[in-house]
Coordinates of C-alpha atoms in Angstrom, one line a residue:
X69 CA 6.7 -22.3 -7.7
X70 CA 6.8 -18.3 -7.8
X71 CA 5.7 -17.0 -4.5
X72 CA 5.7 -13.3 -3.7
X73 CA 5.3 -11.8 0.0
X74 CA 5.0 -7.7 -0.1
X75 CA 4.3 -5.3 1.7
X76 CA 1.0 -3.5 1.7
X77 CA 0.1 -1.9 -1.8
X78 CA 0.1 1.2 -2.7
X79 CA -3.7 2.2 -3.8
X80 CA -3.6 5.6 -4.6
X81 CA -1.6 8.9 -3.8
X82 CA -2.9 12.0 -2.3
X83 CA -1.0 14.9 -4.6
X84 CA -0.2 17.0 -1.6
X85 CA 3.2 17.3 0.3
X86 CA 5.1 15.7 -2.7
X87 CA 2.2 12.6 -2.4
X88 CA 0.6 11.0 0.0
X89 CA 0.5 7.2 -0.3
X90 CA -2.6 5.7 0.4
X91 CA -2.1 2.2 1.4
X92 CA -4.2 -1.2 1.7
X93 CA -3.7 -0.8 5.6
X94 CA -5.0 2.6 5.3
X95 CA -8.0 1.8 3.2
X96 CA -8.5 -1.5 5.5
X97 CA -8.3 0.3 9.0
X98 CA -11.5 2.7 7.6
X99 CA -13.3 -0.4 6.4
X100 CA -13.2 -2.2 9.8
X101 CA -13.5 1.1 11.7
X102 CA -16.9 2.0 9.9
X103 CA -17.8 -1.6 10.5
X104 CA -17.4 -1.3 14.1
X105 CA -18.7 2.2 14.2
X106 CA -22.4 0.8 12.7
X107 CA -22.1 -2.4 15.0
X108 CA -21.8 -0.2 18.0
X109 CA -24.6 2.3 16.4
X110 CA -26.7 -1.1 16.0
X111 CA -26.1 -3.0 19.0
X112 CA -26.8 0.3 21.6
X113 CA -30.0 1.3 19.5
X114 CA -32.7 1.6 20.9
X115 CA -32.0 0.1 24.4
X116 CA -34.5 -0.6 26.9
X117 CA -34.2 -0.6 30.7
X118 CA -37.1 -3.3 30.5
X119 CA -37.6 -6.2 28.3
X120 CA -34.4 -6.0 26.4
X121 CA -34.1 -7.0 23.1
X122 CA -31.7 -9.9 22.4
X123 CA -28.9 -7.5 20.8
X124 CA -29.4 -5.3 23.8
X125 CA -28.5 -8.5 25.8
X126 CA -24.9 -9.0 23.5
X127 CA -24.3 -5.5 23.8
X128 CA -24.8 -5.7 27.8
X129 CA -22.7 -9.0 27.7
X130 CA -20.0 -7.6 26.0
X131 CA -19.3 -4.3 28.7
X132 CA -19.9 -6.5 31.4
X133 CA -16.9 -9.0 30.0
X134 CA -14.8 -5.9 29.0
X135 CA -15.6 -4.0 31.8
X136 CA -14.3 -7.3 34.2
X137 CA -11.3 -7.8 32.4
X138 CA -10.6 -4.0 32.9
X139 CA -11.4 -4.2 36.7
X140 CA -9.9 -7.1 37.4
X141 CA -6.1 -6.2 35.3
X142 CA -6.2 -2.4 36.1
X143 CA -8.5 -1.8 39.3
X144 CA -12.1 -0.3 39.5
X145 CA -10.0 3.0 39.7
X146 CA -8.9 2.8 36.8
X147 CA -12.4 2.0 35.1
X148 CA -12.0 5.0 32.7
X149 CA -9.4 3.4 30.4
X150 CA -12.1 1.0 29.5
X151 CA -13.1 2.6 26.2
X152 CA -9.3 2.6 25.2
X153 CA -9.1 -0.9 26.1
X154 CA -12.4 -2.0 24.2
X155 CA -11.2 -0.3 21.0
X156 CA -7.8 -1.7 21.1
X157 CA -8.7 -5.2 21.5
X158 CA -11.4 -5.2 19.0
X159 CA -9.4 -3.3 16.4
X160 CA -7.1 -5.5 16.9
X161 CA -9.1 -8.8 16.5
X162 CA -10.9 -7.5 13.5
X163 CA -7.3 -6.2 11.8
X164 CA -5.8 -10.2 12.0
X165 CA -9.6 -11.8 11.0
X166 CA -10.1 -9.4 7.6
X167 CA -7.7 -11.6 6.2
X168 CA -10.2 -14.4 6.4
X169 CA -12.2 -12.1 3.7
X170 CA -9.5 -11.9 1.7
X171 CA -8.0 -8.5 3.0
X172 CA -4.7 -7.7 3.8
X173 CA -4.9 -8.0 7.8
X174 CA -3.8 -4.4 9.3
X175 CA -1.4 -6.1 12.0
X176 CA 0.8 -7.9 9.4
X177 CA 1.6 -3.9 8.9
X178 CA 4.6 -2.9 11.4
X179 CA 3.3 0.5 11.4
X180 CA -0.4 -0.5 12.8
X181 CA 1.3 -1.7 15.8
X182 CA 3.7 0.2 16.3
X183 CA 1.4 3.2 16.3
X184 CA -0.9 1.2 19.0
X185 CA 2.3 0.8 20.6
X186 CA 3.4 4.6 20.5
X187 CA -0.2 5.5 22.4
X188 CA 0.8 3.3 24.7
X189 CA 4.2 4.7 25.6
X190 CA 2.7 8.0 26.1
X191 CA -0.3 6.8 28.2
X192 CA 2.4 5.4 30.5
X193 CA 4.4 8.1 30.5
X194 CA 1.3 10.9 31.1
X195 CA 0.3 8.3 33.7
X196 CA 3.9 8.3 35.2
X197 CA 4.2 12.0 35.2
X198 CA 0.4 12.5 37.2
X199 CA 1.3 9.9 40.2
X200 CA 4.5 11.2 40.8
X201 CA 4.9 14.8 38.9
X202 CA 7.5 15.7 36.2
X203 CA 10.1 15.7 39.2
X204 CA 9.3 12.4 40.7
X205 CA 9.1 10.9 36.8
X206 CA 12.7 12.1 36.0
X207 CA 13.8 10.7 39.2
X208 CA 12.7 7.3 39.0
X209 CA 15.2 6.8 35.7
X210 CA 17.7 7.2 38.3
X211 CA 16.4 4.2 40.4
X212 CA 17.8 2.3 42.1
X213 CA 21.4 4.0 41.4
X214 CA 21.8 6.9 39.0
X215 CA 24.3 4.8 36.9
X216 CA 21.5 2.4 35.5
X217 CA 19.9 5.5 33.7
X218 CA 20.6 4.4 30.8
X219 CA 19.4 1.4 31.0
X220 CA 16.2 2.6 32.4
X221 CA 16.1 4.4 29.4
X222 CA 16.3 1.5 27.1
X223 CA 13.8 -0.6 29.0
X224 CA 11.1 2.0 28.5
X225 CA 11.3 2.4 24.9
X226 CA 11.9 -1.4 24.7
X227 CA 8.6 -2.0 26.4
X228 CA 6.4 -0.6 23.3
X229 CA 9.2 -1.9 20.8
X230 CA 9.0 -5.2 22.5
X231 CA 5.0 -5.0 21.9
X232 CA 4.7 -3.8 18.3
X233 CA 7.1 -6.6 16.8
X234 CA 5.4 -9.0 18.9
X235 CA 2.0 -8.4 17.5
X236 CA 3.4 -7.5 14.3
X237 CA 5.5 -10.5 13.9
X238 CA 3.3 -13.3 14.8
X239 CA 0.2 -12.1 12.1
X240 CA 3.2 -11.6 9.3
X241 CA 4.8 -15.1 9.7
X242 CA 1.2 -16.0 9.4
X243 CA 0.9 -14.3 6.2
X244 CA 4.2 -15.7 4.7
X245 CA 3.5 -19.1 6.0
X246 CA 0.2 -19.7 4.0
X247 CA 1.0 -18.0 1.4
X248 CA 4.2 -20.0 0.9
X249 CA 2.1 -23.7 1.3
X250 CA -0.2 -22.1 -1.0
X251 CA 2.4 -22.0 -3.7
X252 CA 4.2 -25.3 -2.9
X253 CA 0.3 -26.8 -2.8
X254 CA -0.1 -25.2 -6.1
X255 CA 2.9 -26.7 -7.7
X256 CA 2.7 -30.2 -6.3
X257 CA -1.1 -30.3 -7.5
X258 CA 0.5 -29.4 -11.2
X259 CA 3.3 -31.9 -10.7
X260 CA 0.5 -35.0 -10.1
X261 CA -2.0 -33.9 -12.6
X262 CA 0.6 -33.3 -15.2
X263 CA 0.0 -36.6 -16.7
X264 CA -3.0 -36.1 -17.7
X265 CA -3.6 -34.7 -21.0
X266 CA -6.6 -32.7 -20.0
X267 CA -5.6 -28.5 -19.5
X268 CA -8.6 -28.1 -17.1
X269 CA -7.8 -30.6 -15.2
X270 CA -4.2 -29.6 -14.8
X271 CA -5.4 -26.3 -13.8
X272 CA -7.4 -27.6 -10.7
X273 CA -5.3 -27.2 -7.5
X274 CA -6.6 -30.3 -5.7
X275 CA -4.2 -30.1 -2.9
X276 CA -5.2 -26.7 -2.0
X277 CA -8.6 -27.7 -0.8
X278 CA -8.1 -29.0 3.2
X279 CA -4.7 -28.3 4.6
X280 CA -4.6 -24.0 4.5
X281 CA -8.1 -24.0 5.8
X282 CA -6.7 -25.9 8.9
X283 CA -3.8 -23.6 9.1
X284 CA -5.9 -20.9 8.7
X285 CA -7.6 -21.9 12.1
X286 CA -4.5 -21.9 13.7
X287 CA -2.9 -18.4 11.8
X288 CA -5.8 -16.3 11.4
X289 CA -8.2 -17.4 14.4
X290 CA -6.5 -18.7 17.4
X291 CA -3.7 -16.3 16.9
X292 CA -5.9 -13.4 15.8
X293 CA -7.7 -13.9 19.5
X294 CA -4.2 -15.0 21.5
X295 CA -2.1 -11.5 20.1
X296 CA -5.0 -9.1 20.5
X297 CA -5.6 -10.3 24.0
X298 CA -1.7 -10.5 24.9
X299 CA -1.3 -6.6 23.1
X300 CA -4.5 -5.9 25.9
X301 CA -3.2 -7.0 28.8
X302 CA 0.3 -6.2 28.2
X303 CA -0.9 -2.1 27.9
X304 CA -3.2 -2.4 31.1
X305 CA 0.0 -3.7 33.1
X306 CA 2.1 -1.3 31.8
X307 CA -0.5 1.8 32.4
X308 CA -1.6 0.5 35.5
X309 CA 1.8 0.0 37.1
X310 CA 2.9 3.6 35.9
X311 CA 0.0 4.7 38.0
X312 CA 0.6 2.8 41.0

């Protein structure tokens, strides 16, 4: 069994700045972000205030979900992070389910999430700074005594840290996982058809058919919806309390 788990490919380089790698996480992100920017050109086409159509009626039922989950988490007052929120989730959803097409999914990259998780740092941090001014936000790493600064320091980078390799790493073990029961599949199929003197035959991998397709239920769709929900939430809390 020869199983190899890389890291995103390199597809071409940009020959600027000593080269620019292009990656399959690069190329990826623009497919799914042209795909959601024609759904979103398709589904608010057109709208009616009267007898809406029935992709007027999704599109409607989607805000209305979003804009709940925003109100409810984060406070009506808050409303205007709603957009942020929306794109996050969805980009997020969409990154972990391209794999079902065959794509590399954009969250098995560390440096997807990790990004998301950098914009989320600073929202809390811009957030921090307008409730309570630069002042107040230097002060409060000094909470409750001024000897726990460091600490307080730690736990704020830690928080976005914590995120990124939580998102990251549950869609990468995913990755790893099917692709090694794909191989050991593979080789166990070749180990029971090896008796029979038929090349075609032999070539068939049977025991592939079944078992990854209910893994992938579990890896790509369950999770997919669990980690981009969890990465949600966890950046209204931590915006929202820097507000409060």
């Amino acid at each position: 069994m020869n199983v190899e788990v890389n890291g995103p490919k390199i597809i071409f380089t940009i020959p600027i700045l000593g080269g620019i790698n292009v990656t399959e996480t690069i190329v990826n992100s623009w497919i799914i972000m042209a795909f959601i920017t024609l759904m979103c050109i398709f589904l608010t086409h057109n709208l009616k205030v009267k007898n809406p159509s029935k992709k007027q009626i999704v599109a409607e039922k989607l805000y209305m979900m979003l804009h709940n989950l925003v109100s409810e988490v984060m406070g009506e007052k808050h409303i205007k992070f709603m957009p942020y929120i929306g794109a996050l989730f969805t980009l997020s959803i969409l990154g972990s389910l391209s794999s079902l097409l065959g794509m590399r999914p954009l969250t098995a990259d560390l440096s997807t999430t990790l990004g998301w998780a950098l914009i989320t740092f600073l929202m809390v941090q811009a957030m921090n700074i307008k409730t309570n001014g630069v002042f107040g936000w230097l002060k409060s790493f000094t909470q409750p005594v001024a000897f726990l600064t460091p600490l307080n320091l730690i736990s704020e980078v830690a928080n976005p840290i914590s995120i990124a390799f939580r998102h990251f790493g549950n869609v990468a073990s995913g990755v790893v996982i099917t692709s090694l029961v794909y191989g050991a599949l593979a080789a166990l199929s070749n180990a029971v058809l090896s008796f029979i003197p038929n090349d075609f035959i032999n070539s068939i991998p049977i025991f592939q058919v079944g078992l990854p397709a209910i893994l992938s239920i579990y890896f790509d769709l369950f999770t997919s919806f669990l980690q981009a929900y969890i990465i949600s939430m966890l950046t209204m809390v931590f915006v929202s309390s820097a507000a409060e």
